[in-house]
PDB file of C-alpha atoms in Angstrom:
ATOM      1  CA  ILE B   1      12.611   6.528   6.752  1.00  0.00           C
ATOM      2  CA  SER B   2      15.419   9.058   6.624  1.00  0.00           C
ATOM      3  CA  ALA B   3      15.181   9.571  10.388  1.00  0.00           C
ATOM      4  CA  VAL B   4      15.595   5.844  11.073  1.00  0.00           C
ATOM      5  CA  PHE B   5      18.740   5.537   8.951  1.00  0.00           C
ATOM      6  CA  ALA B   6      20.162   8.895  10.065  1.00  0.00           C
ATOM      7  CA  ARG B   7      20.496   7.416  13.554  1.00  0.00           C
ATOM      8  CA  GLN B   8      23.028   4.973  12.010  1.00  0.00           C
ATOM      9  CA  GLY B   9      24.757   7.708   9.993  1.00  0.00           C
ATOM     10  CA  VAL B  10      23.277   6.549   6.680  1.00  0.00           C
ATOM     11  CA  GLU B  11      21.996   9.212   4.289  1.00  0.00           C
ATOM     12  CA  VAL B  12      19.051   8.078   2.174  1.00  0.00           C
ATOM     13  CA  THR B  13      18.687   9.151  -1.450  1.00  0.00           C
ATOM     14  CA  PHE B  14      15.159   8.853  -2.820  1.00  0.00           C
ATOM     15  CA  ARG B  15      14.173   8.351  -6.453  1.00  0.00           C
ATOM     16  CA  THR B  16      10.553   8.324  -7.553  1.00  0.00           C
ATOM     17  CA  TYR B  17       9.334   5.674 -10.007  1.00  0.00           C
ATOM     18  CA  PRO B  18       6.018   4.042 -10.827  1.00  0.00           C
ATOM     19  CA  TYR B  19       5.486   1.236  -8.320  1.00  0.00           C
ATOM     20  CA  ALA B  20       6.162  -1.713 -10.658  1.00  0.00           C
ATOM     21  CA  ARG B  21       9.382  -0.093 -11.883  1.00  0.00           C
ATOM     22  CA  ALA B  22      10.578   0.557  -8.321  1.00  0.00           C
ATOM     23  CA  VAL B  23      10.016  -3.117  -7.508  1.00  0.00           C
ATOM     24  CA  GLN B  24      11.943  -4.151 -10.622  1.00  0.00           C
ATOM     25  CA  GLN B  25      14.830  -1.821  -9.690  1.00  0.00           C
ATOM     26  CA  VAL B  26      15.192  -3.690  -6.387  1.00  0.00           C
ATOM     27  CA  LYS B  27      14.859  -7.091  -8.034  1.00  0.00           C
ATOM     28  CA  ASP B  28      17.596  -6.129 -10.511  1.00  0.00           C
ATOM     29  CA  HIS B  29      19.826  -4.796  -7.668  1.00  0.00           C
ATOM     30  CA  GLN B  30      19.709  -1.286  -9.140  1.00  0.00           C
ATOM     31  CA  ALA B  31      18.214   0.132  -5.927  1.00  0.00           C
ATOM     32  CA  ASP B  32      18.698  -0.841  -2.288  1.00  0.00           C
ATOM     33  CA  GLY B  33      15.013  -0.896  -1.468  1.00  0.00           C
ATOM     34  CA  TRP B  34      11.549   0.305  -2.251  1.00  0.00           C
ATOM     35  CA  VAL B  35       9.090   2.032   0.037  1.00  0.00           C
ATOM     36  CA  ALA B  36       5.581   0.819   0.909  1.00  0.00           C
ATOM     37  CA  SER B  37       5.613  -2.896   0.221  1.00  0.00           C
ATOM     38  CA  PHE B  38       3.114  -5.161   1.895  1.00  0.00           C
ATOM     39  CA  MET B  39       4.789  -7.906   3.939  1.00  0.00           C
ATOM     40  CA  LYS B  40       5.845 -10.766   1.656  1.00  0.00           C
ATOM     41  CA  GLU B  41       4.265  -8.990  -1.301  1.00  0.00           C
ATOM     42  CA  LYS B  42       7.087 -10.364  -3.432  1.00  0.00           C
ATOM     43  CA  SER B  43       9.280 -13.405  -2.858  1.00  0.00           C
ATOM     44  CA  PHE B  44      12.674 -11.868  -3.716  1.00  0.00           C
ATOM     45  CA  PRO B  45      13.293  -8.926  -1.336  1.00  0.00           C
ATOM     46  CA  LEU B  46      14.383  -8.963   2.287  1.00  0.00           C
ATOM     47  CA  TYR B  47      11.710  -7.698   4.685  1.00  0.00           C
ATOM     48  CA  PRO B  48      12.336  -6.153   8.106  1.00  0.00           C
ATOM     49  CA  ASN B  49      10.274  -6.942  11.186  1.00  0.00           C
ATOM     50  CA  TYR B  50       8.995  -3.382  11.601  1.00  0.00           C
ATOM     51  CA  HIS B  51       6.617  -1.544   9.311  1.00  0.00           C
ATOM     52  CA  PHE B  52       6.745   2.252   9.038  1.00  0.00           C
ATOM     53  CA  ASP B  53       3.094   2.911   8.255  1.00  0.00           C
ATOM     54  CA  LYS B  54      -0.198   1.166   7.822  1.00  0.00           C
ATOM     55  CA  ASN B  55      -2.495   1.520   4.893  1.00  0.00           C
ATOM     56  CA  GLU B  56      -6.265   1.324   5.105  1.00  0.00           C
ATOM     57  CA  GLN B  57      -7.671  -0.585   2.165  1.00  0.00           C
ATOM     58  CA  THR B  58     -11.078   0.620   0.986  1.00  0.00           C
ATOM     59  CA  ILE B  59     -13.751  -0.970  -1.192  1.00  0.00           C
ATOM     60  CA  VAL B  60     -15.369   1.272  -3.837  1.00  0.00           C
ATOM     61  CA  TYR B  61     -18.720   0.182  -5.279  1.00  0.00           C
ATOM     62  CA  LEU B  62     -21.913   1.428  -6.925  1.00  0.00           C
ATOM     63  CA  LYS B  63     -24.502   2.191  -4.260  1.00  0.00           C
ATOM     64  CA  HIS B  64     -27.501   1.070  -6.314  1.00  0.00           C
ATOM     65  CA  LYS B  65     -26.085  -2.468  -6.590  1.00  0.00           C
ATOM     66  CA  GLN B  66     -25.904  -3.006  -2.806  1.00  0.00           C
ATOM     67  CA  ASN B  67     -28.649  -4.112  -0.473  1.00  0.00           C
ATOM     68  CA  ALA B  68     -26.468  -4.812   2.568  1.00  0.00           C
ATOM     69  CA  PRO B  69     -23.410  -3.220   4.194  1.00  0.00           C
ATOM     70  CA  VAL B  70     -20.253  -3.835   2.121  1.00  0.00           C
ATOM     71  CA  SER B  71     -17.326  -5.774   3.589  1.00  0.00           C
ATOM     72  CA  THR B  72     -14.672  -8.142   2.282  1.00  0.00           C
ATOM     73  CA  GLY B  73     -17.305 -10.880   2.460  1.00  0.00           C
ATOM     74  CA  SER B  74     -19.267  -8.964  -0.195  1.00  0.00           C
ATOM     75  CA  LEU B  75     -16.452  -9.680  -2.670  1.00  0.00           C
ATOM     76  CA  SER B  76     -17.156 -13.409  -2.788  1.00  0.00           C
ATOM     77  CA  ASN B  77     -17.592 -14.616  -6.376  1.00  0.00           C
ATOM     78  CA  LYS B  78     -17.665 -11.033  -7.658  1.00  0.00           C
ATOM     79  CA  ARG B  79     -15.611  -9.133 -10.237  1.00  0.00           C
ATOM     80  CA  VAL B  80     -13.022  -7.380  -8.079  1.00  0.00           C
ATOM     81  CA  ALA B  81     -10.224  -5.091  -9.229  1.00  0.00           C
ATOM     82  CA  TRP B  82      -7.161  -3.491  -7.694  1.00  0.00           C
ATOM     83  CA  LEU B  83      -4.038  -1.827  -9.004  1.00  0.00           C
ATOM     84  CA  ARG B  84      -1.584  -3.991 -10.906  1.00  0.00           C
ATOM     85  CA  ASP B  85       1.018  -5.861  -8.831  1.00  0.00           C
ATOM     86  CA  PHE B  86      -0.677  -5.199  -5.490  1.00  0.00           C
ATOM     87  CA  GLY B  87      -1.682  -8.862  -5.092  1.00  0.00           C
ATOM     88  CA  LEU B  88      -4.490  -8.187  -2.627  1.00  0.00           C
ATOM     89  CA  ASP B  89      -5.827 -11.713  -3.115  1.00  0.00           C
ATOM     90  CA  ARG B  90      -3.244 -12.783  -0.503  1.00  0.00           C
ATOM     91  CA  PHE B  91      -5.192 -10.768   2.077  1.00  0.00           C
ATOM     92  CA  ILE B  92      -8.786 -11.264   0.919  1.00  0.00           C
ATOM     93  CA  HIS B  93      -9.814 -14.837   1.577  1.00  0.00           C
ATOM     94  CA  GLU B  94     -12.795 -14.959  -0.759  1.00  0.00           C
ATOM     95  CA  PRO B  95     -13.097 -16.520  -4.207  1.00  0.00           C
ATOM     96  CA  MET B  96     -13.098 -13.627  -6.697  1.00  0.00           C
ATOM     97  CA  HIS B  97     -12.827 -12.873 -10.400  1.00  0.00           C
ATOM     98  CA  ILE B  98      -9.754 -10.622 -10.311  1.00  0.00           C
ATOM     99  CA  ASN B  99      -8.871  -7.724 -12.591  1.00  0.00           C
ATOM    100  CA  GLU B 100      -5.610  -5.814 -12.242  1.00  0.00           C
ATOM    101  CA  LEU B 101      -5.803  -2.205 -13.399  1.00  0.00           C
ATOM    102  CA  ASP B 102      -3.248   0.496 -14.111  1.00  0.00           C
ATOM    103  CA  THR B 103      -5.131   3.471 -12.659  1.00  0.00           C
ATOM    104  CA  ILE B 104      -7.818   4.327 -10.152  1.00  0.00           C
ATOM    105  CA  GLU B 105      -9.505   6.331 -12.894  1.00  0.00           C
ATOM    106  CA  SER B 106      -9.991   3.157 -14.931  1.00  0.00           C
ATOM    107  CA  ALA B 107     -11.518   1.489 -11.846  1.00  0.00           C
ATOM    108  CA  PHE B 108     -14.181   4.194 -11.568  1.00  0.00           C
ATOM    109  CA  GLN B 109     -14.872   3.925 -15.313  1.00  0.00           C
ATOM    110  CA  MET B 110     -15.184   0.136 -15.126  1.00  0.00           C
ATOM    111  CA  LEU B 111     -17.547   0.376 -12.159  1.00  0.00           C
ATOM    112  CA  GLU B 112     -19.742   2.831 -14.080  1.00  0.00           C
ATOM    113  CA  LYS B 113     -19.785   0.548 -17.145  1.00  0.00           C
ATOM    114  CA  ASP B 114     -20.591  -2.525 -15.013  1.00  0.00           C
ATOM    115  CA  ARG B 115     -17.356  -4.265 -15.989  1.00  0.00           C
ATOM    116  CA  ILE B 116     -16.346  -4.792 -12.332  1.00  0.00           C
ATOM    117  CA  ASP B 117     -18.399  -4.992  -9.136  1.00  0.00           C
ATOM    118  CA  TYR B 118     -15.807  -3.653  -6.691  1.00  0.00           C
ATOM    119  CA  PHE B 119     -12.484  -1.858  -6.599  1.00  0.00           C
ATOM    120  CA  VAL B 120     -10.167  -2.330  -3.598  1.00  0.00           C
ATOM    121  CA  GLY B 121      -7.370   0.140  -2.993  1.00  0.00           C
ATOM    122  CA  ALA B 122      -5.550   2.309  -0.513  1.00  0.00           C
ATOM    123  CA  LYS B 123      -7.959   4.797   1.004  1.00  0.00           C
ATOM    124  CA  SER B 124      -5.400   7.612   0.749  1.00  0.00           C
ATOM    125  CA  ASP B 125      -4.852   6.951  -2.973  1.00  0.00           C
ATOM    126  CA  ILE B 126      -8.591   6.841  -3.639  1.00  0.00           C
ATOM    127  CA  GLU B 127      -9.123  10.072  -1.694  1.00  0.00           C
ATOM    128  CA  ASP B 128      -6.296  11.728  -3.670  1.00  0.00           C
ATOM    129  CA  PHE B 129      -7.930  10.606  -6.924  1.00  0.00           C
ATOM    130  CA  ILE B 130     -11.310  12.000  -5.828  1.00  0.00           C
ATOM    131  CA  LYS B 131      -9.724  15.305  -4.776  1.00  0.00           C
ATOM    132  CA  ASN B 132      -7.750  15.696  -8.008  1.00  0.00           C
ATOM    133  CA  HIS B 133     -10.304  14.387 -10.525  1.00  0.00           C
ATOM    134  CA  GLN B 134     -13.563  15.265  -8.736  1.00  0.00           C
ATOM    135  CA  PRO B 135     -15.734  12.411 -10.014  1.00  0.00           C
ATOM    136  CA  ASP B 136     -19.445  12.614  -9.215  1.00  0.00           C
ATOM    137  CA  MET B 137     -19.525  10.520  -6.047  1.00  0.00           C
ATOM    138  CA  THR B 138     -23.319  10.454  -5.649  1.00  0.00           C
ATOM    139  CA  SER B 139     -23.542   6.947  -7.139  1.00  0.00           C
ATOM    140  CA  PHE B 140     -20.396   5.551  -5.472  1.00  0.00           C
ATOM    141  CA  GLY B 141     -19.956   4.206  -1.981  1.00  0.00           C
ATOM    142  CA  MET B 142     -16.832   3.377  -0.019  1.00  0.00           C
ATOM    143  CA  ALA B 143     -16.391   0.856   2.793  1.00  0.00           C
ATOM    144  CA  TYR B 144     -13.518  -0.194   5.045  1.00  0.00           C
ATOM    145  CA  ALA B 145     -11.805  -3.427   3.975  1.00  0.00           C
ATOM    146  CA  PHE B 146      -8.714  -3.939   6.198  1.00  0.00           C
ATOM    147  CA  HIS B 147      -5.362  -2.454   7.240  1.00  0.00           C
ATOM    148  CA  LEU B 148      -2.026  -3.558   5.855  1.00  0.00           C
ATOM    149  CA  GLY B 149       1.380  -2.691   7.265  1.00  0.00           C
ATOM    150  CA  LEU B 150       3.700  -0.880   4.863  1.00  0.00           C
ATOM    151  CA  TYR B 151       7.317  -2.003   4.885  1.00  0.00           C
ATOM    152  CA  MET B 152      10.636  -1.222   3.346  1.00  0.00           C
ATOM    153  CA  ALA B 153      11.599  -4.042   0.949  1.00  0.00           C
ATOM    154  CA  PHE B 154      15.362  -4.415   0.591  1.00  0.00           C
ATOM    155  CA  THR B 155      17.360  -5.968  -2.232  1.00  0.00           C
ATOM    156  CA  ASP B 156      18.500  -9.518  -1.549  1.00  0.00           C
ATOM    157  CA  ASN B 157      22.235  -9.030  -1.208  1.00  0.00           C
ATOM    158  CA  ALA B 158      24.740  -8.268   1.584  1.00  0.00           C
ATOM    159  CA  ARG B 159      24.025  -4.510   1.462  1.00  0.00           C
ATOM    160  CA  GLY B 160      20.271  -5.116   1.578  1.00  0.00           C
ATOM    161  CA  ALA B 161      20.696  -7.437   4.559  1.00  0.00           C
ATOM    162  CA  GLN B 162      22.809  -4.815   6.327  1.00  0.00           C
ATOM    163  CA  LEU B 163      20.188  -2.101   5.694  1.00  0.00           C
ATOM    164  CA  ARG B 164      17.370  -4.391   6.860  1.00  0.00           C
ATOM    165  CA  ASP B 165      19.262  -5.215  10.043  1.00  0.00           C
ATOM    166  CA  MET B 166      19.972  -1.504  10.670  1.00  0.00           C
ATOM    167  CA  TRP B 167      16.277  -0.747  10.166  1.00  0.00           C
ATOM    168  CA  ASP B 168      15.167  -3.372  12.682  1.00  0.00           C
ATOM    169  CA  ALA B 169      17.849  -2.443  15.222  1.00  0.00           C
ATOM    170  CA  GLU B 170      16.769   1.218  15.164  1.00  0.00           C
ATOM    171  CA  MET B 171      13.021   0.655  14.899  1.00  0.00           C
ATOM    172  CA  ALA B 172      12.974  -1.747  17.867  1.00  0.00           C
ATOM    173  CA  HIS B 173      13.260   1.288  20.146  1.00  0.00           C
ATOM    174  CA  PHE B 174      12.798   4.346  17.936  1.00  0.00           C
ATOM    175  CA  HIS B 175       9.189   3.561  16.982  1.00  0.00           C
ATOM    176  CA  THR B 176       8.124   4.032  20.626  1.00  0.00           C
ATOM    177  CA  THR B 177       9.793   7.422  21.105  1.00  0.00           C
ATOM    178  CA  GLU B 178       8.220  10.860  21.040  1.00  0.00           C
ATOM    179  CA  ALA B 179      10.704  11.848  18.304  1.00  0.00           C
ATOM    180  CA  PHE B 180       9.262   9.132  16.040  1.00  0.00           C
ATOM    181  CA  LYS B 181       5.659   9.961  16.923  1.00  0.00           C
ATOM    182  CA  SER B 182       6.287  13.663  16.269  1.00  0.00           C
ATOM    183  CA  ILE B 183       7.155  12.911  12.619  1.00  0.00           C
ATOM    184  CA  TYR B 184       3.662  11.520  12.068  1.00  0.00           C
ATOM    185  CA  LYS B 185       2.065  14.362  13.979  1.00  0.00           C
ATOM    186  CA  LYS B 186       3.999  16.967  11.967  1.00  0.00           C
ATOM    187  CA  TYR B 187       2.651  15.619   8.659  1.00  0.00           C
ATOM    188  CA  GLY B 188      -0.841  14.809   9.929  1.00  0.00           C
ATOM    189  CA  TYR B 189      -0.561  11.032   9.627  1.00  0.00           C
ATOM    190  CA  PRO B 190      -1.901   8.602  12.220  1.00  0.00           C
ATOM    191  CA  TYR B 191       0.736   6.858  14.321  1.00  0.00           C
ATOM    192  CA  PRO B 192       0.937   3.340  12.844  1.00  0.00           C
ATOM    193  CA  PHE B 193       1.546   1.336  16.023  1.00  0.00           C
ATOM    194  CA  PRO B 194      -0.808   0.358  18.872  1.00  0.00           C
TER     195      PRO B 194
END
């Protein structure tokens, strides 16, 4: 993100907030943008054409409750949870009984207590939770759900429009360069474009 704006001479200052608060900061025009929005996740920000990353969404479930491979089709008419404000029902076209949760830890607890059937979340976040909290994974399974592009979401004002336009102008070419690809390689992330 910094590299894209640096090409236009703009220095980026980052502040870290819980996701819902970061979104509210942009809505209230107290920040110029937030990082890692799904496209059209919210109706109020300005979205660029180019994403900066893609996020694999993963389904977590109890193995003993499955008798077939798990996919998004498995979620039909089931109790499905994801983190609050992620709005994944826009991307999963199945009828579901939706629960929004505050933490991945609560998702694992609710699965164990049979209060939800599935949890859908970013694979990287789930893997971080498993690494940091070391739950007993013998009874849990994980399956691929889908990929979502991650975007900058800019505040809806003249400055936000200018930043969005700068982003798209730079990314139109920069995302194909070796300099851009080397950023992902340096940090061990997959390159998010075909």
